[in-house]
Coordinates of C-alpha atoms and ligand atoms in Angstrom, one line a residue:
M1 CA 0.1 0.1 0.1
S2 CA 1.2 3.6 -0.6
R3 CA -0.1 7.1 0.0
H4 CA 0.5 9.9 -2.1
D5 CA -1.4 13.4 -2.5
V6 CA -2.6 12.6 -5.9
V7 CA -2.7 9.5 -7.9
V8 CA -3.0 10.0 -11.7
I9 CA -4.6 6.8 -13.6
G10 CA -3.3 7.0 -17.4
G11 CA 0.2 8.3 -18.4
G12 CA -0.6 10.1 -21.8
I13 CA -0.2 13.6 -21.9
S14 CA -3.5 14.6 -20.3
G15 CA -2.4 12.5 -17.3
L16 CA 1.4 13.7 -16.9
S17 CA 0.7 17.4 -17.5
F18 CA -2.1 17.2 -14.5
A19 CA 0.8 15.4 -12.5
F20 CA 3.2 18.1 -13.7
H21 CA 1.0 20.8 -12.1
A22 CA 0.4 19.0 -9.1
A23 CA 4.0 18.3 -8.4
R24 CA 5.0 21.8 -9.1
A25 CA 2.5 23.0 -6.4
G26 CA 4.4 20.6 -3.9
R27 CA 2.5 17.5 -3.8
S28 CA 3.5 13.9 -4.3
V29 CA 2.1 12.5 -7.3
L30 CA 2.0 8.8 -8.4
V31 CA 1.2 8.2 -12.1
L32 CA -0.4 4.4 -13.1
E33 CA 0.1 3.7 -16.4
R34 CA -1.6 0.3 -18.1
S35 CA 0.9 -0.2 -20.9
E36 CA 4.5 -1.0 -20.5
R37 CA 5.4 2.7 -21.9
A38 CA 4.0 6.1 -20.7
G39 CA 2.7 8.5 -23.5
G40 CA -0.3 6.9 -24.7
C41 CA -0.9 8.6 -28.2
L42 CA 2.5 10.4 -27.9
A43 CA 4.7 7.2 -28.6
S44 CA 7.9 7.9 -30.6
H45 CA 10.0 4.6 -31.5
R46 CA 13.6 5.2 -31.3
S47 CA 16.2 2.9 -33.1
A48 CA 19.5 2.1 -31.7
G49 CA 21.2 4.1 -34.3
G50 CA 19.2 7.3 -33.0
Y51 CA 16.8 7.4 -35.9
W52 CA 13.2 7.8 -34.4
F53 CA 9.6 8.3 -35.8
E54 CA 6.2 8.5 -34.3
L55 CA 3.5 6.1 -34.1
G56 CA 0.9 8.7 -32.8
A57 CA 1.1 12.5 -32.6
H58 CA 3.7 14.0 -34.9
T59 CA 3.0 17.9 -35.1
C60 CA 2.7 20.7 -32.8
Y61 CA 2.2 24.1 -33.7
N62 CA 3.4 27.5 -32.2
S63 CA -0.4 28.1 -31.0
Y64 CA 0.0 25.2 -28.2
V65 CA 0.9 27.8 -25.7
S66 CA 0.3 25.7 -22.9
F67 CA 2.0 22.6 -24.1
L68 CA 4.9 24.8 -24.9
E69 CA 5.0 26.3 -21.3
L70 CA 5.4 22.5 -20.1
V71 CA 8.3 22.1 -22.9
E72 CA 10.2 25.0 -21.3
A73 CA 9.5 24.3 -17.9
C74 CA 11.0 20.8 -18.3
G75 CA 14.2 22.1 -19.8
L76 CA 13.4 21.0 -23.7
R77 CA 13.5 24.5 -25.2
G78 CA 16.7 23.4 -27.0
E79 CA 14.9 20.5 -28.4
I80 CA 12.4 22.1 -30.4
L81 CA 12.8 21.1 -34.1
R82 CA 11.2 22.8 -37.1
R83 CA 9.1 20.7 -39.1
V84 CA 9.5 20.7 -42.9
P85 CA 6.1 21.5 -44.2
T86 CA 4.1 18.6 -44.9
K87 CA 2.1 18.2 -48.0
L88 CA -1.5 16.7 -48.3
R89 CA -1.5 14.0 -50.9
F90 CA -4.2 11.7 -51.9
L91 CA -4.2 8.1 -52.9
D92 CA -6.5 6.5 -55.4
G93 CA -5.9 2.6 -54.6
D94 CA -2.2 2.3 -55.0
R95 CA -1.9 5.5 -57.4
L96 CA -0.7 8.9 -55.9
V97 CA -3.2 11.7 -57.3
P98 CA -0.9 14.3 -58.9
G99 CA -1.0 17.7 -56.9
A100 CA -1.0 18.7 -53.3
N101 CA -2.8 20.6 -50.8
L102 CA -5.3 22.8 -52.3
G103 CA -4.5 21.8 -55.6
V104 CA -5.5 18.3 -55.5
L105 CA -8.7 19.0 -53.5
L106 CA -9.8 21.1 -56.6
R107 CA -8.6 18.3 -59.1
L108 CA -10.5 15.7 -57.2
F109 CA -13.7 17.7 -56.7
S110 CA -16.6 17.6 -59.2
W111 CA -16.8 21.2 -60.3
G112 CA -20.6 21.1 -61.0
E113 CA -21.4 19.7 -57.6
L114 CA -19.2 22.3 -56.1
A115 CA -20.6 25.2 -58.0
L116 CA -24.0 24.2 -56.8
H117 CA -23.4 24.0 -53.3
V118 CA -20.4 26.4 -52.3
P119 CA -22.7 29.4 -52.0
R120 CA -24.2 27.9 -49.0
V121 CA -21.1 28.6 -47.2
F122 CA -22.4 32.1 -46.5
G123 CA -24.5 31.9 -43.2
A124 CA -23.7 28.4 -42.8
R125 CA -23.6 27.5 -38.9
K126 CA -22.0 24.5 -37.2
D127 CA -24.3 24.5 -34.2
G128 CA -26.1 21.3 -34.1
K129 CA -24.6 19.8 -37.2
T130 CA -22.4 16.8 -37.7
V131 CA -19.2 17.2 -39.8
E132 CA -20.8 15.3 -42.7
E133 CA -23.7 17.5 -42.5
F134 CA -21.9 20.9 -42.4
Y135 CA -19.2 20.1 -44.8
G136 CA -21.5 17.9 -47.1
A137 CA -23.8 20.9 -47.7
I138 CA -21.0 23.1 -48.6
V139 CA -19.2 20.9 -51.0
G140 CA -22.1 18.6 -52.2
P141 CA -22.7 15.1 -50.7
R142 CA -20.6 13.4 -53.4
N143 CA -17.7 15.5 -53.0
Y144 CA -17.8 14.9 -49.2
A145 CA -18.0 10.9 -49.8
T146 CA -15.2 10.8 -52.0
V147 CA -12.9 13.6 -51.3
L148 CA -13.4 15.9 -48.2
G149 CA -15.0 13.2 -46.1
P150 CA -11.8 11.0 -46.4
M151 CA -9.5 13.9 -45.7
L152 CA -11.4 15.1 -42.6
S153 CA -11.3 11.4 -41.3
A154 CA -7.5 11.0 -42.0
V155 CA -7.1 14.2 -39.2
P156 CA -8.6 12.3 -36.1
S157 CA -7.7 8.5 -37.6
Q158 CA -11.2 7.5 -37.6
S159 CA -14.6 8.4 -39.2
A160 CA -15.0 11.9 -38.4
D161 CA -18.7 12.1 -40.4
A162 CA -20.6 11.8 -37.0
F163 CA -18.3 14.5 -35.0
P164 CA -19.7 17.7 -34.1
A165 CA -19.0 20.1 -37.0
G166 CA -17.6 22.6 -34.4
M167 CA -14.9 20.2 -32.8
L168 CA -13.1 19.2 -35.6
F169 CA -10.7 22.5 -36.2
K170 CA -9.9 24.9 -33.6
S171 CA -8.5 28.5 -34.2
R172 CA -6.6 29.5 -31.4
A173 CA -5.9 33.4 -30.2
T174 CA -2.3 33.1 -29.6
R175 CA 0.8 32.1 -31.3
R176 CA 4.4 32.0 -29.9
K177 CA 6.6 34.0 -32.6
D178 CA 9.6 32.5 -31.2
V179 CA 8.6 29.1 -32.0
P180 CA 8.5 27.5 -35.4
R181 CA 4.9 27.5 -36.6
S182 CA 5.0 23.6 -36.9
F183 CA 7.5 21.7 -34.7
T184 CA 8.5 18.3 -33.0
L185 CA 11.1 17.7 -30.4
R186 CA 14.6 16.0 -30.7
G187 CA 13.7 12.3 -30.6
G188 CA 10.1 12.7 -31.1
L189 CA 7.3 14.0 -28.9
Q190 CA 7.9 11.1 -26.6
A191 CA 10.5 13.5 -25.6
A192 CA 8.0 15.5 -23.6
I193 CA 6.6 12.7 -21.7
D194 CA 9.9 11.4 -20.9
A195 CA 10.8 14.5 -19.3
L196 CA 7.5 15.2 -17.5
A197 CA 8.0 11.9 -16.0
R198 CA 11.4 12.6 -14.5
Q199 CA 10.3 15.8 -12.8
P200 CA 10.6 16.1 -9.0
G201 CA 7.5 14.8 -7.2
I202 CA 6.5 12.5 -9.9
V203 CA 6.6 8.6 -9.8
V204 CA 5.5 7.0 -13.0
E205 CA 4.7 3.2 -12.6
T206 CA 4.0 1.4 -16.0
G207 CA 2.3 -1.8 -16.7
R208 CA -0.3 -1.1 -14.0
P209 CA -3.8 -1.2 -15.3
V210 CA -6.1 0.3 -12.8
T211 CA -9.1 -1.9 -12.2
K212 CA -11.0 0.0 -9.3
V213 CA -11.3 3.2 -7.5
S214 CA -13.4 3.4 -4.0
A215 CA -13.6 6.0 -1.4
S216 CA -11.2 5.6 1.7
G217 CA -11.5 8.1 4.4
S218 CA -11.4 11.7 3.1
G219 CA -10.0 10.2 -0.1
F220 CA -9.5 7.4 -2.7
A221 CA -8.1 4.0 -2.8
V222 CA -7.0 2.9 -6.2
E223 CA -6.3 -0.7 -7.1
T224 CA -4.4 -2.2 -9.7
E225 CA -4.9 -5.6 -11.7
G226 CA -1.8 -7.0 -9.7
G227 CA -3.5 -6.2 -6.3
E228 CA -1.5 -3.2 -5.4
R229 CA -3.5 -0.4 -3.6
H230 CA -2.7 3.3 -3.7
E231 CA -4.6 5.9 -1.4
A232 CA -4.6 9.5 -2.2
G233 CA -6.6 12.7 -1.3
V234 CA -7.0 13.7 -5.2
V235 CA -7.5 11.1 -8.1
A236 CA -7.4 12.1 -11.6
V237 CA -8.7 9.7 -14.4
A238 CA -6.8 10.4 -17.5
T239 CA -8.2 7.6 -19.7
P240 CA -10.2 7.2 -22.6
P241 CA -13.9 7.5 -21.8
S242 CA -14.7 3.6 -21.6
S243 CA -11.8 3.0 -19.2
A244 CA -13.1 6.1 -17.4
A245 CA -16.5 4.9 -17.1
A246 CA -15.5 1.5 -15.9
L247 CA -13.3 3.2 -13.2
L248 CA -15.5 5.9 -12.1
G249 CA -18.7 3.4 -11.6
E250 CA -18.4 2.8 -7.9
V251 CA -17.0 6.2 -6.7
A252 CA -18.9 8.5 -8.8
P253 CA -22.0 6.4 -10.9
E254 CA -23.5 9.8 -12.2
L255 CA -19.9 10.7 -13.6
A256 CA -19.4 7.1 -15.0
A257 CA -23.0 7.2 -16.7
E258 CA -22.0 10.6 -18.4
A259 CA -18.5 9.2 -19.5
S260 CA -20.2 5.9 -20.7
R261 CA -22.2 8.2 -23.3
V262 CA -19.0 9.0 -25.0
K263 CA -18.1 6.3 -27.6
D264 CA -14.6 5.2 -28.4
T265 CA -12.8 3.5 -31.4
V266 CA -9.6 1.9 -32.1
V267 CA -6.8 2.8 -34.5
E268 CA -4.4 0.2 -35.4
T269 CA -1.1 1.7 -36.5
L270 CA 1.8 0.1 -38.3
A271 CA 5.1 2.1 -38.6
F272 CA 8.5 1.2 -39.8
A273 CA 11.7 2.5 -41.5
V274 CA 13.0 2.1 -44.8
R275 CA 16.4 2.9 -46.5
T276 CA 16.2 6.1 -48.2
E277 CA 17.0 4.8 -51.5
K278 CA 14.4 2.0 -51.5
V279 CA 11.4 4.5 -51.5
R280 CA 10.1 6.3 -54.5
L281 CA 7.2 8.2 -53.0
P282 CA 7.8 12.0 -52.6
V283 CA 8.9 13.0 -49.2
S284 CA 7.0 14.9 -46.3
M285 CA 3.6 13.8 -47.1
F286 CA 0.1 13.4 -45.3
L287 CA -1.4 10.8 -47.4
V288 CA -5.2 10.5 -47.5
P289 CA -6.6 7.3 -49.2
R290 CA -10.0 8.0 -51.1
S291 CA -11.1 4.7 -49.8
D292 CA -8.8 2.2 -48.2
S293 CA -8.2 0.1 -45.3
F294 CA -6.3 2.6 -43.4
Y295 CA -7.5 6.4 -42.7
S296 CA -4.0 8.2 -43.2
A297 CA -0.3 7.6 -43.5
V298 CA 2.3 10.0 -42.4
T299 CA 6.0 10.0 -43.4
R300 CA 8.6 11.2 -41.0
D301 CA 10.5 13.3 -43.6
S302 CA 9.6 16.5 -42.0
V303 CA 12.7 16.2 -39.9
P304 CA 14.8 14.7 -42.8
D305 CA 17.3 12.0 -42.5
P306 CA 20.0 11.3 -45.2
D307 CA 19.6 7.6 -44.6
W308 CA 16.1 6.6 -43.5
R309 CA 12.6 7.4 -44.3
A310 CA 9.8 6.2 -42.1
F311 CA 6.0 5.8 -42.3
S312 CA 3.2 5.4 -40.0
F313 CA -0.1 3.8 -41.5
H314 CA -3.2 4.2 -39.3
F315 CA -5.4 1.5 -40.3
R316 CA -9.2 0.8 -39.4
P317 CA -9.5 -2.1 -36.9
G318 CA -10.2 -5.5 -38.1
L319 CA -7.0 -6.7 -40.1
S320 CA -4.5 -9.0 -39.1
S321 CA -0.7 -7.8 -38.6
A322 CA 0.2 -9.6 -42.0
E323 CA -2.7 -8.1 -43.8
R324 CA -1.5 -4.7 -42.7
V325 CA 2.0 -5.5 -43.9
A326 CA 0.6 -6.6 -47.3
R327 CA -1.4 -3.5 -47.8
V328 CA 1.8 -1.2 -47.0
T329 CA 4.4 -3.2 -49.1
R330 CA 2.1 -3.4 -52.3
L331 CA 1.5 0.3 -52.0
L332 CA 5.2 1.2 -51.5
G333 CA 6.3 -1.5 -54.0
L334 CA 8.4 -2.7 -51.0
S335 CA 9.5 -6.4 -49.9
Q336 CA 8.7 -7.2 -46.4
A337 CA 12.2 -7.6 -45.9
D338 CA 12.6 -3.9 -47.0
L339 CA 10.5 -2.7 -43.7
E340 CA 12.9 -2.2 -40.8
E341 CA 12.0 -1.3 -37.0
V342 CA 8.4 -2.4 -37.7
V343 CA 6.3 -1.7 -34.6
E344 CA 2.5 -2.0 -34.1
K345 CA 0.4 0.0 -31.8
R346 CA -3.3 -0.1 -31.0
T347 CA -4.8 3.1 -29.7
V348 CA -8.1 3.8 -28.2
L349 CA -9.5 7.1 -29.1
P350 CA -12.9 9.0 -28.3
S351 CA -15.5 9.4 -31.0
P352 CA -17.3 12.6 -30.0
A353 CA -20.8 13.1 -31.5
L354 CA -23.7 15.6 -31.2
G355 CA -24.4 16.5 -27.8
H356 CA -20.8 16.1 -26.7
E357 CA -20.8 19.5 -25.1
A358 CA -23.8 18.7 -22.9
I359 CA -21.8 15.5 -21.6
V360 CA -18.9 17.5 -20.8
A361 CA -20.9 20.3 -18.9
A362 CA -22.7 17.4 -17.1
I363 CA -19.3 15.8 -15.9
D364 CA -18.1 19.3 -14.7
R365 CA -21.2 19.8 -12.9
H366 CA -21.1 16.4 -11.1
S367 CA -17.3 16.7 -10.3
A368 CA -17.6 20.2 -8.8
G369 CA -16.6 20.3 -5.3
R370 CA -15.1 16.9 -5.4
P371 CA -11.3 16.1 -5.1
L372 CA -11.9 13.9 -8.5
A373 CA -10.5 15.0 -11.8
V374 CA -11.7 13.7 -15.2
L375 CA -9.2 14.5 -18.0
G376 CA -8.2 13.4 -21.5
N377 CA -8.8 14.1 -25.2
W378 CA -12.5 14.2 -24.9
F379 CA -13.2 17.4 -23.2
G380 CA -11.7 20.5 -25.3
G381 CA -10.6 18.7 -28.4
L382 CA -8.4 16.1 -29.5
S383 CA -5.2 17.8 -29.8
I384 CA -2.3 17.9 -27.5
E385 CA -3.0 21.5 -26.5
D386 CA -6.4 20.7 -25.7
C387 CA -5.4 17.9 -23.3
V388 CA -2.8 20.2 -21.5
V389 CA -5.4 23.0 -21.4
R390 CA -7.9 20.6 -19.6
S391 CA -5.4 19.2 -17.1
R392 CA -4.2 22.6 -15.9
S393 CA -7.7 23.7 -15.5
E394 CA -8.6 20.7 -13.5
W395 CA -5.5 20.6 -11.3
E396 CA -6.5 24.6 -10.5
R397 CA -10.1 23.3 -9.6
V398 CA -9.0 20.3 -7.2
A399 CA -5.8 21.8 -6.0
S400 CA -7.5 23.2 -2.8
K401 CA -8.5 19.5 -2.0
V402 CA -5.4 18.4 -1.0
E403 CA -3.4 20.5 1.7
A404 CA -0.7 22.8 0.4
P405 CA 3.0 21.5 1.6
S406 CA 4.3 23.7 4.3
G407 CA 7.8 23.9 2.6
P408 CA 10.8 22.1 0.9
G409 CA 10.6 19.0 3.0
S410 CA 6.9 18.1 2.1
P411 CA 6.2 15.0 0.4
G412 CA 6.6 16.6 -3.3
G413 CA 10.2 17.4 -2.2
A414 CA 9.6 21.1 -3.3
A415 CA 7.4 23.8 -2.1
A416 CA 4.8 25.5 -4.7
R417 CA 7.0 26.7 -7.6
P418 CA 6.2 28.7 -10.5
L419 CA 6.9 27.2 -13.9
L420 CA 10.7 27.9 -14.8
R421 CA 11.8 30.4 -17.3
E422 CA 13.6 28.6 -20.1
E423 CA 17.0 29.4 -19.2
E424 CA 16.7 27.9 -15.7
P425 CA 18.1 24.3 -15.5
V426 CA 15.7 21.6 -14.1
P427 CA 16.8 19.2 -11.6
G428 CA 17.0 15.6 -13.1
V429 CA 16.9 16.6 -16.8
V430 CA 19.8 15.5 -19.0
R431 CA 20.0 17.8 -21.8
E432 CA 21.0 15.8 -24.8
G433 CA 23.3 17.0 -27.9
Ligands
FAD501 C1 -2.3 8.7 -35.0 C2 -2.5 9.8 -34.0 C3 -1.9 11.1 -34.3 C4 -2.3 12.2 -33.9 N1 -1.8 13.3 -34.2 C5 -1.7 14.6 -33.4 C6 -1.0 15.7 -33.7 O1 -0.1 15.6 -34.8 N2 -0.8 16.7 -33.1 C7 -1.8 16.7 -32.0 O2 -1.8 17.8 -31.3 N3 -2.5 15.7 -31.5 C8 -2.3 14.6 -32.3 N4 -3.1 13.5 -32.0 C9 -4.0 13.5 -30.7 C10 -3.2 13.5 -29.5 O3 -2.1 13.0 -29.6 C11 -4.2 12.7 -28.4 O4 -5.5 13.3 -28.3 C12 -3.6 12.9 -27.0 O5 -2.2 12.6 -27.2 C13 -4.2 12.2 -25.9 O6 -3.8 12.3 -24.6 P1 -4.4 11.6 -23.5 O7 -3.5 11.5 -22.3 O8 -5.6 12.2 -23.1 O9 -5.0 10.4 -23.9 P2 -4.1 8.9 -24.5 O10 -2.7 9.4 -25.0 O11 -4.9 7.8 -24.9 O12 -3.4 8.4 -22.9 C14 -4.4 7.6 -21.9 C15 -3.6 6.6 -21.4 O13 -4.3 5.8 -20.4 C16 -4.0 4.8 -20.2 N5 -5.2 3.8 -19.7 C17 -6.3 3.6 -20.1 N6 -6.8 2.5 -19.2 C18 -6.3 2.5 -18.3 C19 -6.4 2.0 -16.9 N7 -7.3 1.3 -16.6 N8 -5.2 1.9 -15.9 C20 -3.9 2.7 -16.3 N9 -3.8 3.3 -17.4 C21 -5.0 3.4 -18.5 C22 -3.6 4.2 -21.7 O14 -2.8 3.0 -21.9 C23 -2.8 5.6 -22.1 O15 -1.5 5.6 -21.9 C24 -3.1 12.2 -32.5 C25 -3.5 11.0 -32.1 C26 -3.4 9.8 -32.8 C27 -3.9 8.6 -32.4

């Protein structure tokens, strides 16, 4: 049995950014992660030779101001890498459609249908409409089904048709002019997870699926599959909605009921590296198939490497490993032996639908005043920045529920500290290169 101020369930960016804020405020934090590696959708595969590629999230923008604050506070300012712009390309079966970005969209659209529908953009409102209803009305149903729909589904790696139209894209007010518009981190975005996990006051335990949360004294007891028990004054659930619903059932049935109304879906990722000379496809692409067994493919060339290229294919669920490999080798004109560093990952993602905002509002209403936080990519939005923003506001809401530490000898090992300025070294963080 262990006792911490805060237990976080789920070691993705939501859980770790919550842990960061709690630890910075001097609280002791235990993060319990189901899989063998923390990071969730932030998953960078690193080869022994130092080459890396992403299985999940790949791009951050200079509008991710809250994420950047964490990156800098963890001493990673010098690790920010500018990404070479990625081109949107379409695949028709195994054929790469000529043209990129807006050009390829205009090439593929039926102009007659577009001309008939596009005037509807004036006065079109997203409220109460799905992505398919809103965008289908503007480009026409056939253009939507064969061009725009596949493109919009490639972004969240799942069918976006039933998403609330207002949730897919977000314009953010602030941009950091001192940071490249589109960036990643040296070694991949996993570097942010690794650095957060090393912060003083945070203990991350992987391979620890949590099975139960119950009330204990004035706080909670959290139990893992292996039978371990951890007690804390504050618990944060930072898992996909189905896991959150299961975990909250006993301690907060009304929260569990709301969480269970959010559906989730699975994306199966196949990623691998290939020697540069073996690949004929152009570099730095976001590949959208018009109709295929995968939603999208991302090339790793946004941070170029002279010897290697890498691809991540995000497949619909239901195929075997061999079928996925067969699909990508045929498409790329490669043999199975050409694929190196092959890695696969199964990710559970939320599938928000109309009425999602009301569910989030109900969760917030039911958790008001309780030392229980529900976090994740199903609140503000799917992006990394949305996750970090939610985690910070939830920490601010529950912070007063665990007694503030009295000084540097407190369990967190430090009294409450502001975020560091970028020049300040962070104890425990080793700078590479
Ligand atoms: C293929 C892909 C590409 C993306 N690209 C981008 C991008 O370029 N830019 C961007 O901003 N966003 C991108 N996103 C979205 C973004 O990465 C995610 O929304 C975000 O990282 C989710 O973080 P999270 O912590 O909320 O959830 P997750 O990352 O899903 O983490 C939840 C964690 O909870 C753990 N867990 C679940 N149940 C339990 C349990 N019972 N006990 C313990 N642990 C449990 C899981 O194992 C997981 O590690 C992408 C997502 C995907 C899948």
